[in-house]
PDB file of N, CA, C and O in Angstrom:
ATOM      1  N   MET M  33      -6.085  -2.942   7.850  1.00 91.00           N
ATOM      2  CA  MET M  33      -6.625  -4.182   7.116  1.00 91.00           C
ATOM      3  C   MET M  33      -7.032  -3.920   5.688  1.00 91.00           C
ATOM      4  O   MET M  33      -7.691  -3.116   5.486  1.00 91.00           O
ATOM      5  N   LEU M  34      -6.436  -4.658   4.819  1.00 93.00           N
ATOM      6  CA  LEU M  34      -6.871  -4.629   3.501  1.00 93.00           C
ATOM      7  C   LEU M  34      -8.198  -5.419   3.186  1.00 93.00           C
ATOM      8  O   LEU M  34      -9.048  -5.133   2.402  1.00 93.00           O
ATOM      9  N   ASP M  35      -8.154  -6.639   3.802  1.00 92.00           N
ATOM     10  CA  ASP M  35      -9.186  -7.502   3.753  1.00 92.00           C
ATOM     11  C   ASP M  35      -9.272  -8.344   4.965  1.00 92.00           C
ATOM     12  O   ASP M  35      -8.567  -8.190   5.998  1.00 92.00           O
ATOM     13  N   ASP M  36     -10.146  -9.289   5.044  1.00 92.00           N
ATOM     14  CA  ASP M  36     -10.301 -10.162   6.361  1.00 92.00           C
ATOM     15  C   ASP M  36      -8.946 -10.862   6.663  1.00 92.00           C
ATOM     16  O   ASP M  36      -8.670 -11.261   7.833  1.00 92.00           O
ATOM     17  N   HIS M  37      -8.136 -11.074   5.709  1.00 93.00           N
ATOM     18  CA  HIS M  37      -6.856 -12.041   6.016  1.00 93.00           C
ATOM     19  C   HIS M  37      -5.695 -11.350   5.634  1.00 93.00           C
ATOM     20  O   HIS M  37      -4.660 -11.991   5.647  1.00 93.00           O
ATOM     21  N   ILE M  38      -5.654 -10.021   5.179  1.00 93.00           N
ATOM     22  CA  ILE M  38      -4.339  -9.392   4.689  1.00 93.00           C
ATOM     23  C   ILE M  38      -4.394  -7.962   5.366  1.00 93.00           C
ATOM     24  O   ILE M  38      -5.290  -7.141   5.391  1.00 93.00           O
ATOM     25  N   CYS M  39      -3.099  -7.775   6.106  1.00 93.00           N
ATOM     26  CA  CYS M  39      -2.901  -6.453   6.604  1.00 93.00           C
ATOM     27  C   CYS M  39      -1.671  -5.900   5.892  1.00 93.00           C
ATOM     28  O   CYS M  39      -0.796  -6.616   5.400  1.00 93.00           O
ATOM     29  N   LEU M  40      -1.635  -4.514   5.930  1.00 89.00           N
ATOM     30  CA  LEU M  40      -0.488  -3.845   5.173  1.00 89.00           C
ATOM     31  C   LEU M  40      -0.215  -2.659   6.082  1.00 89.00           C
ATOM     32  O   LEU M  40      -1.074  -1.981   6.605  1.00 89.00           O
ATOM     33  N   ALA M  41       1.151  -2.515   6.355  1.00 86.00           N
ATOM     34  CA  ALA M  41       1.554  -1.345   7.228  1.00 86.00           C
ATOM     35  C   ALA M  41       2.663  -0.557   6.513  1.00 86.00           C
ATOM     36  O   ALA M  41       3.276  -1.173   5.499  1.00 86.00           O
ATOM     37  N   PHE M  42       2.757   0.596   6.644  1.00 83.00           N
ATOM     38  CA  PHE M  42       3.690   1.558   6.143  1.00 83.00           C
ATOM     39  C   PHE M  42       4.464   2.260   7.319  1.00 83.00           C
ATOM     40  O   PHE M  42       3.785   2.873   8.200  1.00 83.00           O
ATOM     41  N   ALA M  43       5.708   2.215   7.054  1.00 76.00           N
ATOM     42  CA  ALA M  43       6.624   2.876   8.172  1.00 76.00           C
ATOM     43  C   ALA M  43       7.299   4.030   7.435  1.00 76.00           C
ATOM     44  O   ALA M  43       8.048   3.830   6.479  1.00 76.00           O
ATOM     45  N   GLY M  44       7.092   5.140   7.932  1.00 65.00           N
ATOM     46  CA  GLY M  44       7.728   6.389   7.348  1.00 65.00           C
ATOM     47  C   GLY M  44       8.492   7.250   8.269  1.00 65.00           C
ATOM     48  O   GLY M  44       8.439   8.540   8.267  1.00 65.00           O
ATOM     49  N   GLY M  45       9.106   6.570   9.281  1.00 57.00           N
ATOM     50  CA  GLY M  45       9.816   7.388  10.281  1.00 57.00           C
ATOM     51  C   GLY M  45      11.223   7.662   9.955  1.00 57.00           C
ATOM     52  O   GLY M  45      11.693   7.450   8.766  1.00 57.00           O
ATOM     53  N   LEU M  46      11.975   8.356  10.860  1.00 52.00           N
ATOM     54  CA  LEU M  46      13.354   8.760  10.499  1.00 52.00           C
ATOM     55  C   LEU M  46      14.314   7.851  11.136  1.00 52.00           C
ATOM     56  O   LEU M  46      15.521   8.171  11.166  1.00 52.00           O
ATOM     57  N   SER M  47      13.954   6.662  11.563  1.00 50.00           N
ATOM     58  CA  SER M  47      15.059   5.839  12.335  1.00 50.00           C
ATOM     59  C   SER M  47      16.254   5.647  11.594  1.00 50.00           C
ATOM     60  O   SER M  47      17.291   5.761  12.291  1.00 50.00           O
ATOM     61  N   ALA M  48      16.274   5.421  10.309  1.00 49.00           N
ATOM     62  CA  ALA M  48      17.559   5.074   9.576  1.00 49.00           C
ATOM     63  C   ALA M  48      18.231   6.382   9.178  1.00 49.00           C
ATOM     64  O   ALA M  48      19.367   6.347   8.777  1.00 49.00           O
ATOM     65  N   PHE M  49      17.454   7.502   9.192  1.00 49.00           N
ATOM     66  CA  PHE M  49      17.782   8.765   8.652  1.00 49.00           C
ATOM     67  C   PHE M  49      18.178   9.808   9.690  1.00 49.00           C
ATOM     68  O   PHE M  49      18.098  11.083   9.272  1.00 49.00           O
ATOM     69  N   ASP M  50      18.250   9.551  10.905  1.00 48.00           N
ATOM     70  CA  ASP M  50      18.322  10.485  11.974  1.00 48.00           C
ATOM     71  C   ASP M  50      19.473  11.457  11.822  1.00 48.00           C
ATOM     72  O   ASP M  50      19.382  12.652  12.141  1.00 48.00           O
ATOM     73  N   ASN M  51      20.507  11.088  11.154  1.00 47.00           N
ATOM     74  CA  ASN M  51      21.774  11.867  10.941  1.00 47.00           C
ATOM     75  C   ASN M  51      21.707  12.839   9.846  1.00 47.00           C
ATOM     76  O   ASN M  51      22.673  13.601   9.540  1.00 47.00           O
ATOM     77  N   PHE M  52      20.741  12.710   8.889  1.00 50.00           N
ATOM     78  CA  PHE M  52      20.647  13.589   7.740  1.00 50.00           C
ATOM     79  C   PHE M  52      19.473  14.528   7.967  1.00 50.00           C
ATOM     80  O   PHE M  52      18.592  14.379   8.741  1.00 50.00           O
ATOM     81  N   CYS M  53      19.566  15.576   7.357  1.00 50.00           N
ATOM     82  CA  CYS M  53      18.673  16.795   7.422  1.00 50.00           C
ATOM     83  C   CYS M  53      17.638  16.467   6.260  1.00 50.00           C
ATOM     84  O   CYS M  53      17.879  16.754   5.137  1.00 50.00           O
ATOM     85  N   ILE M  54      16.473  15.905   6.775  1.00 50.00           N
ATOM     86  CA  ILE M  54      15.323  15.681   5.778  1.00 50.00           C
ATOM     87  C   ILE M  54      14.291  16.673   6.158  1.00 50.00           C
ATOM     88  O   ILE M  54      13.821  16.742   7.345  1.00 50.00           O
ATOM     89  N   GLN M  55      13.843  17.309   5.170  1.00 52.00           N
ATOM     90  CA  GLN M  55      12.650  18.241   5.572  1.00 52.00           C
ATOM     91  C   GLN M  55      11.408  17.475   5.929  1.00 52.00           C
ATOM     92  O   GLN M  55      11.134  16.371   5.384  1.00 52.00           O
ATOM     93  N   SER M  56      10.545  18.101   6.731  1.00 50.00           N
ATOM     94  CA  SER M  56       9.409  17.408   7.199  1.00 50.00           C
ATOM     95  C   SER M  56       8.290  17.290   6.108  1.00 50.00           C
ATOM     96  O   SER M  56       7.538  16.495   6.010  1.00 50.00           O
ATOM     97  N   ASP M  57       8.479  18.203   4.975  1.00 50.00           N
ATOM     98  CA  ASP M  57       7.646  18.104   3.812  1.00 50.00           C
ATOM     99  C   ASP M  57       7.928  16.809   3.143  1.00 50.00           C
ATOM    100  O   ASP M  57       6.926  16.148   2.786  1.00 50.00           O
ATOM    101  N   LEU M  58       8.984  16.363   3.064  1.00 51.00           N
ATOM    102  CA  LEU M  58       9.393  15.004   2.396  1.00 51.00           C
ATOM    103  C   LEU M  58       8.715  13.850   3.076  1.00 51.00           C
ATOM    104  O   LEU M  58       8.070  12.998   2.579  1.00 51.00           O
ATOM    105  N   LEU M  59       8.773  13.881   4.566  1.00 54.00           N
ATOM    106  CA  LEU M  59       8.344  12.847   5.283  1.00 54.00           C
ATOM    107  C   LEU M  59       6.724  12.834   5.329  1.00 54.00           C
ATOM    108  O   LEU M  59       6.188  11.706   5.162  1.00 54.00           O
ATOM    109  N   SER M  60       6.101  14.020   5.452  1.00 60.00           N
ATOM    110  CA  SER M  60       4.649  13.948   5.191  1.00 60.00           C
ATOM    111  C   SER M  60       4.300  13.501   3.818  1.00 60.00           C
ATOM    112  O   SER M  60       3.294  12.909   3.760  1.00 60.00           O
ATOM    113  N   GLY M  61       5.040  13.705   2.747  1.00 68.00           N
ATOM    114  CA  GLY M  61       4.733  13.315   1.470  1.00 68.00           C
ATOM    115  C   GLY M  61       4.916  11.795   1.441  1.00 68.00           C
ATOM    116  O   GLY M  61       3.972  11.069   0.750  1.00 68.00           O
ATOM    117  N   LEU M  62       5.809  11.195   2.140  1.00 75.00           N
ATOM    118  CA  LEU M  62       6.047   9.861   2.084  1.00 75.00           C
ATOM    119  C   LEU M  62       4.798   9.125   2.839  1.00 75.00           C
ATOM    120  O   LEU M  62       4.268   8.066   2.273  1.00 75.00           O
ATOM    121  N   THR M  63       4.410   9.627   3.932  1.00 78.00           N
ATOM    122  CA  THR M  63       3.267   9.197   4.597  1.00 78.00           C
ATOM    123  C   THR M  63       2.079   9.187   3.771  1.00 78.00           C
ATOM    124  O   THR M  63       1.215   8.313   3.869  1.00 78.00           O
ATOM    125  N   ALA M  64       1.791  10.291   3.135  1.00 80.00           N
ATOM    126  CA  ALA M  64       0.633  10.471   2.315  1.00 80.00           C
ATOM    127  C   ALA M  64       0.697   9.365   1.138  1.00 80.00           C
ATOM    128  O   ALA M  64      -0.359   8.753   0.804  1.00 80.00           O
ATOM    129  N   ASP M  65       1.820   9.207   0.636  1.00 83.00           N
ATOM    130  CA  ASP M  65       1.988   8.185  -0.400  1.00 83.00           C
ATOM    131  C   ASP M  65       1.574   6.899   0.008  1.00 83.00           C
ATOM    132  O   ASP M  65       0.915   5.968  -0.654  1.00 83.00           O
ATOM    133  N   GLY M  66       2.094   6.497   1.272  1.00 86.00           N
ATOM    134  CA  GLY M  66       1.747   5.222   1.909  1.00 86.00           C
ATOM    135  C   GLY M  66       0.287   5.011   2.107  1.00 86.00           C
ATOM    136  O   GLY M  66      -0.383   4.129   1.789  1.00 86.00           O
ATOM    137  N   ARG M  67      -0.381   6.102   2.519  1.00 88.00           N
ATOM    138  CA  ARG M  67      -1.772   6.081   2.679  1.00 88.00           C
ATOM    139  C   ARG M  67      -2.677   5.830   1.392  1.00 88.00           C
ATOM    140  O   ARG M  67      -3.534   5.092   1.282  1.00 88.00           O
ATOM    141  N   VAL M  68      -2.076   6.497   0.403  1.00 89.00           N
ATOM    142  CA  VAL M  68      -2.732   6.373  -0.977  1.00 89.00           C
ATOM    143  C   VAL M  68      -2.571   4.915  -1.445  1.00 89.00           C
ATOM    144  O   VAL M  68      -3.578   4.359  -1.999  1.00 89.00           O
ATOM    145  N   LEU M  69      -1.462   4.328  -1.243  1.00 91.00           N
ATOM    146  CA  LEU M  69      -1.230   2.923  -1.675  1.00 91.00           C
ATOM    147  C   LEU M  69      -2.081   2.094  -0.865  1.00 91.00           C
ATOM    148  O   LEU M  69      -2.726   1.128  -1.524  1.00 91.00           O
ATOM    149  N   ILE M  70      -2.235   2.232   0.307  1.00 92.00           N
ATOM    150  CA  ILE M  70      -3.042   1.402   1.092  1.00 92.00           C
ATOM    151  C   ILE M  70      -4.539   1.524   0.701  1.00 92.00           C
ATOM    152  O   ILE M  70      -5.288   0.370   0.696  1.00 92.00           O
ATOM    153  N   ASP M  71      -4.969   2.689   0.527  1.00 94.00           N
ATOM    154  CA  ASP M  71      -6.285   2.862   0.036  1.00 94.00           C
ATOM    155  C   ASP M  71      -6.535   2.244  -1.348  1.00 94.00           C
ATOM    156  O   ASP M  71      -7.575   1.527  -1.519  1.00 94.00           O
ATOM    157  N   LYS M  72      -5.793   2.300  -2.136  1.00 94.00           N
ATOM    158  CA  LYS M  72      -5.835   1.651  -3.524  1.00 94.00           C
ATOM    159  C   LYS M  72      -5.904   0.090  -3.429  1.00 94.00           C
ATOM    160  O   LYS M  72      -6.644  -0.494  -3.885  1.00 94.00           O
ATOM    161  N   ALA M  73      -5.046  -0.327  -2.548  1.00 95.00           N
ATOM    162  CA  ALA M  73      -4.982  -1.829  -2.246  1.00 95.00           C
ATOM    163  C   ALA M  73      -6.320  -2.288  -1.533  1.00 95.00           C
ATOM    164  O   ALA M  73      -6.750  -3.334  -1.931  1.00 95.00           O
ATOM    165  N   ARG M  74      -6.830  -1.498  -0.722  1.00 96.00           N
ATOM    166  CA  ARG M  74      -8.014  -1.784  -0.026  1.00 96.00           C
ATOM    167  C   ARG M  74      -9.207  -1.873  -1.037  1.00 96.00           C
ATOM    168  O   ARG M  74     -10.048  -2.786  -1.142  1.00 96.00           O
ATOM    169  N   VAL M  75      -9.118  -0.834  -1.912  1.00 96.00           N
ATOM    170  CA  VAL M  75     -10.284  -0.767  -2.967  1.00 96.00           C
ATOM    171  C   VAL M  75     -10.140  -1.987  -3.937  1.00 96.00           C
ATOM    172  O   VAL M  75     -11.048  -2.691  -4.264  1.00 96.00           O
ATOM    173  N   GLU M  76      -8.908  -2.360  -4.258  1.00 96.00           N
ATOM    174  CA  GLU M  76      -8.586  -3.546  -5.084  1.00 96.00           C
ATOM    175  C   GLU M  76      -9.131  -4.777  -4.461  1.00 96.00           C
ATOM    176  O   GLU M  76      -9.703  -5.627  -5.260  1.00 96.00           O
ATOM    177  N   CYS M  77      -8.954  -4.965  -3.259  1.00 96.00           N
ATOM    178  CA  CYS M  77      -9.291  -6.195  -2.513  1.00 96.00           C
ATOM    179  C   CYS M  77     -10.889  -6.326  -2.673  1.00 96.00           C
ATOM    180  O   CYS M  77     -11.335  -7.234  -2.933  1.00 96.00           O
ATOM    181  N   GLN M  78     -11.565  -5.089  -2.381  1.00 96.00           N
ATOM    182  CA  GLN M  78     -12.967  -5.134  -2.339  1.00 96.00           C
ATOM    183  C   GLN M  78     -13.656  -5.376  -3.932  1.00 96.00           C
ATOM    184  O   GLN M  78     -14.472  -6.266  -4.030  1.00 96.00           O
ATOM    185  N   ASN M  79     -12.904  -4.879  -4.882  1.00 97.00           N
ATOM    186  CA  ASN M  79     -13.290  -5.091  -6.184  1.00 97.00           C
ATOM    187  C   ASN M  79     -12.923  -6.598  -6.630  1.00 97.00           C
ATOM    188  O   ASN M  79     -13.768  -7.188  -7.407  1.00 97.00           O
ATOM    189  N   HIS M  80     -11.983  -7.154  -6.113  1.00 96.00           N
ATOM    190  CA  HIS M  80     -11.631  -8.493  -6.650  1.00 96.00           C
ATOM    191  C   HIS M  80     -12.716  -9.411  -5.932  1.00 96.00           C
ATOM    192  O   HIS M  80     -13.064 -10.348  -6.578  1.00 96.00           O
ATOM    193  N   ARG M  81     -13.056  -9.055  -4.639  1.00 95.00           N
ATOM    194  CA  ARG M  81     -14.039 -10.011  -4.033  1.00 95.00           C
ATOM    195  C   ARG M  81     -15.377 -10.023  -4.605  1.00 95.00           C
ATOM    196  O   ARG M  81     -16.057 -10.909  -4.721  1.00 95.00           O
ATOM    197  N   LEU M  82     -15.684  -8.791  -5.171  1.00 96.00           N
ATOM    198  CA  LEU M  82     -17.053  -8.600  -5.735  1.00 96.00           C
ATOM    199  C   LEU M  82     -17.109  -9.134  -7.144  1.00 96.00           C
ATOM    200  O   LEU M  82     -18.002  -9.815  -7.488  1.00 96.00           O
ATOM    201  N   THR M  83     -15.967  -9.102  -7.990  1.00 97.00           N
ATOM    202  CA  THR M  83     -16.004  -9.643  -9.231  1.00 97.00           C
ATOM    203  C   THR M  83     -15.583 -11.206  -9.357  1.00 97.00           C
ATOM    204  O   THR M  83     -16.267 -11.920 -10.050  1.00 97.00           O
ATOM    205  N   VAL M  84     -14.739 -11.601  -8.537  1.00 95.00           N
ATOM    206  CA  VAL M  84     -14.308 -12.930  -8.554  1.00 95.00           C
ATOM    207  C   VAL M  84     -14.904 -13.895  -7.504  1.00 95.00           C
ATOM    208  O   VAL M  84     -14.898 -15.093  -7.672  1.00 95.00           O
ATOM    209  N   GLU M  85     -15.531 -13.228  -6.629  1.00 94.00           N
ATOM    210  CA  GLU M  85     -16.184 -13.888  -5.347  1.00 94.00           C
ATOM    211  C   GLU M  85     -15.325 -14.737  -4.540  1.00 94.00           C
ATOM    212  O   GLU M  85     -15.717 -15.716  -4.009  1.00 94.00           O
ATOM    213  N   ASP M  86     -14.047 -14.286  -4.563  1.00 94.00           N
ATOM    214  CA  ASP M  86     -13.010 -15.019  -3.872  1.00 94.00           C
ATOM    215  C   ASP M  86     -12.126 -13.887  -3.216  1.00 94.00           C
ATOM    216  O   ASP M  86     -11.969 -12.911  -3.908  1.00 94.00           O
ATOM    217  N   PRO M  87     -11.553 -14.111  -2.041  1.00 95.00           N
ATOM    218  CA  PRO M  87     -10.633 -13.104  -1.502  1.00 95.00           C
ATOM    219  C   PRO M  87      -9.238 -13.126  -2.297  1.00 95.00           C
ATOM    220  O   PRO M  87      -8.939 -14.114  -2.951  1.00 95.00           O
ATOM    221  N   VAL M  88      -8.674 -11.943  -2.419  1.00 95.00           N
ATOM    222  CA  VAL M  88      -7.399 -11.820  -2.968  1.00 95.00           C
ATOM    223  C   VAL M  88      -6.272 -12.624  -2.338  1.00 95.00           C
ATOM    224  O   VAL M  88      -6.399 -12.991  -1.180  1.00 95.00           O
ATOM    225  N   THR M  89      -5.358 -13.116  -3.234  1.00 96.00           N
ATOM    226  CA  THR M  89      -4.191 -13.828  -2.522  1.00 96.00           C
ATOM    227  C   THR M  89      -3.146 -12.733  -2.130  1.00 96.00           C
ATOM    228  O   THR M  89      -3.129 -11.693  -2.806  1.00 96.00           O
ATOM    229  N   VAL M  90      -2.150 -13.107  -1.366  1.00 95.00           N
ATOM    230  CA  VAL M  90      -1.177 -12.127  -1.070  1.00 95.00           C
ATOM    231  C   VAL M  90      -0.397 -11.818  -2.210  1.00 95.00           C
ATOM    232  O   VAL M  90       0.079 -10.627  -2.376  1.00 95.00           O
ATOM    233  N   GLU M  91      -0.045 -12.763  -3.023  1.00 96.00           N
ATOM    234  CA  GLU M  91       0.691 -12.596  -4.296  1.00 96.00           C
ATOM    235  C   GLU M  91       0.015 -11.637  -5.151  1.00 96.00           C
ATOM    236  O   GLU M  91       0.680 -10.721  -5.749  1.00 96.00           O
ATOM    237  N   TYR M  92      -1.312 -11.822  -5.368  1.00 96.00           N
ATOM    238  CA  TYR M  92      -2.043 -11.031  -6.331  1.00 96.00           C
ATOM    239  C   TYR M  92      -1.980  -9.505  -5.853  1.00 96.00           C
ATOM    240  O   TYR M  92      -1.765  -8.522  -6.542  1.00 96.00           O
ATOM    241  N   ILE M  93      -2.231  -9.267  -4.510  1.00 96.00           N
ATOM    242  CA  ILE M  93      -2.318  -7.902  -4.030  1.00 96.00           C
ATOM    243  C   ILE M  93      -0.859  -7.277  -3.969  1.00 96.00           C
ATOM    244  O   ILE M  93      -0.732  -6.063  -4.231  1.00 96.00           O
ATOM    245  N   THR M  94       0.050  -8.063  -3.768  1.00 95.00           N
ATOM    246  CA  THR M  94       1.433  -7.546  -3.841  1.00 95.00           C
ATOM    247  C   THR M  94       1.899  -7.137  -5.113  1.00 95.00           C
ATOM    248  O   THR M  94       2.437  -6.034  -5.391  1.00 95.00           O
ATOM    249  N   ARG M  95       1.488  -7.981  -6.123  1.00 95.00           N
ATOM    250  CA  ARG M  95       1.729  -7.540  -7.569  1.00 95.00           C
ATOM    251  C   ARG M  95       1.015  -6.285  -7.959  1.00 95.00           C
ATOM    252  O   ARG M  95       1.457  -5.408  -8.660  1.00 95.00           O
ATOM    253  N   HIS M  96      -0.227  -6.211  -7.452  1.00 95.00           N
ATOM    254  CA  HIS M  96      -1.040  -4.936  -7.866  1.00 95.00           C
ATOM    255  C   HIS M  96      -0.429  -3.724  -7.234  1.00 95.00           C
ATOM    256  O   HIS M  96      -0.267  -2.805  -8.006  1.00 95.00           O
ATOM    257  N   ILE M  97      -0.062  -3.778  -5.969  1.00 93.00           N
ATOM    258  CA  ILE M  97       0.689  -2.602  -5.279  1.00 93.00           C
ATOM    259  C   ILE M  97       1.899  -2.264  -6.032  1.00 93.00           C
ATOM    260  O   ILE M  97       2.227  -1.033  -6.244  1.00 93.00           O
ATOM    261  N   ALA M  98       2.820  -3.289  -6.322  1.00 93.00           N
ATOM    262  CA  ALA M  98       4.017  -3.040  -7.050  1.00 93.00           C
ATOM    263  C   ALA M  98       3.809  -2.383  -8.289  1.00 93.00           C
ATOM    264  O   ALA M  98       4.637  -1.657  -8.827  1.00 93.00           O
ATOM    265  N   GLY M  99       2.666  -2.824  -9.072  1.00 93.00           N
ATOM    266  CA  GLY M  99       2.411  -2.278 -10.337  1.00 93.00           C
ATOM    267  C   GLY M  99       2.093  -0.777 -10.199  1.00 93.00           C
ATOM    268  O   GLY M  99       2.518  -0.043 -11.103  1.00 93.00           O
ATOM    269  N   ILE M 100       1.355  -0.439  -9.161  1.00 89.00           N
ATOM    270  CA  ILE M 100       0.921   0.923  -9.060  1.00 89.00           C
ATOM    271  C   ILE M 100       2.145   1.735  -8.683  1.00 89.00           C
ATOM    272  O   ILE M 100       2.368   2.799  -9.281  1.00 89.00           O
ATOM    273  N   GLN M 101       2.897   1.177  -7.825  1.00 85.00           N
ATOM    274  CA  GLN M 101       4.250   2.031  -7.467  1.00 85.00           C
ATOM    275  C   GLN M 101       5.313   2.049  -8.630  1.00 85.00           C
ATOM    276  O   GLN M 101       5.928   3.133  -8.723  1.00 85.00           O
ATOM    277  N   GLN M 102       5.356   1.034  -9.466  1.00 84.00           N
ATOM    278  CA  GLN M 102       6.280   1.091 -10.649  1.00 84.00           C
ATOM    279  C   GLN M 102       5.737   2.220 -11.536  1.00 84.00           C
ATOM    280  O   GLN M 102       6.630   2.947 -12.069  1.00 84.00           O
ATOM    281  N   VAL M 103       4.475   2.442 -11.787  1.00 80.00           N
ATOM    282  CA  VAL M 103       4.006   3.536 -12.584  1.00 80.00           C
ATOM    283  C   VAL M 103       4.286   4.835 -11.976  1.00 80.00           C
ATOM    284  O   VAL M 103       4.534   5.768 -12.819  1.00 80.00           O
ATOM    285  N   LEU M 104       4.138   4.920 -10.669  1.00 63.00           N
ATOM    286  CA  LEU M 104       4.401   6.275 -10.122  1.00 63.00           C
ATOM    287  C   LEU M 104       5.811   6.490 -10.109  1.00 63.00           C
ATOM    288  O   LEU M 104       6.375   7.596 -10.189  1.00 63.00           O
TER     289      LEU M 104
END
């Protein structure tokens, strides 16, 4: 849960890549990246609610996460 009305999930499994040799280091890195993005989105939802006194919109938090990911 990011906020009362928004959930975010991250899937980092091998389902589409079972036939390739991918090191477990890479997969654990992807999972960690997903957790970091979710944590940053959760903090942004809290900040937005405190400063604007309204919950974030799906569009707002999507653009925020996309902006973070674009920088990385």
